[in-house]
PDB file of C-alpha atoms in Angstrom:
ATOM      1  CA  MET A   1     -61.401 179.759  90.101  1.00  0.00           C
ATOM      2  CA  SER A   2     -63.300 178.158  87.370  1.00  0.00           C
ATOM      3  CA  PRO A   3     -61.542 176.034  84.726  1.00  0.00           C
ATOM      4  CA  ILE A   4     -62.715 178.516  82.029  1.00  0.00           C
ATOM      5  CA  SER A   5     -61.053 181.576  83.711  1.00  0.00           C
ATOM      6  CA  SER A   6     -57.942 179.795  84.607  1.00  0.00           C
ATOM      7  CA  ALA A   7     -57.750 178.814  80.660  1.00  0.00           C
ATOM      8  CA  MET A   8     -58.075 182.513  79.808  1.00  0.00           C
ATOM      9  CA  THR A   9     -55.230 183.429  82.115  1.00  0.00           C
ATOM     10  CA  ASN A  10     -53.150 180.572  81.213  1.00  0.00           C
ATOM     11  CA  PRO A  11     -53.412 179.959  77.369  1.00  0.00           C
ATOM     12  CA  PRO A  12     -52.424 176.330  76.550  1.00  0.00           C
ATOM     13  CA  VAL A  13     -50.344 177.214  73.511  1.00  0.00           C
ATOM     14  CA  ASN A  14     -47.077 175.617  74.828  1.00  0.00           C
ATOM     15  CA  ARG A  15     -48.906 172.608  75.939  1.00  0.00           C
ATOM     16  CA  HIS A  16     -50.452 172.186  72.524  1.00  0.00           C
ATOM     17  CA  ALA A  17     -46.991 172.179  70.981  1.00  0.00           C
ATOM     18  CA  ALA A  18     -45.585 169.566  73.403  1.00  0.00           C
ATOM     19  CA  ALA A  19     -48.413 167.359  73.009  1.00  0.00           C
ATOM     20  CA  ASP A  20     -48.204 167.605  69.255  1.00  0.00           C
ATOM     21  CA  ASN A  21     -44.572 166.733  69.455  1.00  0.00           C
ATOM     22  CA  GLY A  22     -44.922 163.591  71.724  1.00  0.00           C
ATOM     23  CA  ASP A  23     -48.508 162.609  72.044  1.00  0.00           C
ATOM     24  CA  SER A  24     -48.082 159.092  70.776  1.00  0.00           C
ATOM     25  CA  LYS A  25     -45.440 158.475  73.395  1.00  0.00           C
ATOM     26  CA  ASN A  26     -47.335 160.384  76.173  1.00  0.00           C
ATOM     27  CA  PRO A  27     -51.083 159.612  76.404  1.00  0.00           C
ATOM     28  CA  SER A  28     -51.462 162.033  79.416  1.00  0.00           C
ATOM     29  CA  LEU A  29     -50.331 164.967  77.231  1.00  0.00           C
ATOM     30  CA  ARG A  30     -52.783 163.838  74.445  1.00  0.00           C
ATOM     31  CA  ALA A  31     -55.488 163.954  77.097  1.00  0.00           C
ATOM     32  CA  GLU A  32     -54.416 167.389  78.325  1.00  0.00           C
ATOM     33  CA  ARG A  33     -54.345 168.704  74.838  1.00  0.00           C
ATOM     34  CA  LYS A  34     -57.955 167.418  74.464  1.00  0.00           C
ATOM     35  CA  THR A  35     -58.994 169.153  77.450  1.00  0.00           C
ATOM     36  CA  ALA A  36     -57.422 172.310  76.413  1.00  0.00           C
ATOM     37  CA  ARG A  37     -59.235 172.174  73.041  1.00  0.00           C
ATOM     38  CA  LEU A  38     -62.604 171.721  74.990  1.00  0.00           C
ATOM     39  CA  ALA A  39     -61.801 174.629  76.992  1.00  0.00           C
ATOM     40  CA  THR A  40     -60.895 176.740  74.098  1.00  0.00           C
ATOM     41  CA  ARG A  41     -64.193 175.835  72.471  1.00  0.00           C
ATOM     42  CA  LEU A  42     -66.045 176.884  75.645  1.00  0.00           C
ATOM     43  CA  ILE A  43     -64.492 180.417  75.697  1.00  0.00           C
ATOM     44  CA  ALA A  44     -64.748 181.004  71.954  1.00  0.00           C
TER      45      ALA A  44
END
């Protein structure tokens, strides 16, 4: 399954919220949010 189709079936909305709340404490969440944004851009 490609990253794009998995992003479509699993929207990263909750992950974005979690990263916004704690991204200075947790760099891995920040990286995950960045990846989710790129995936969203590819879909749109």
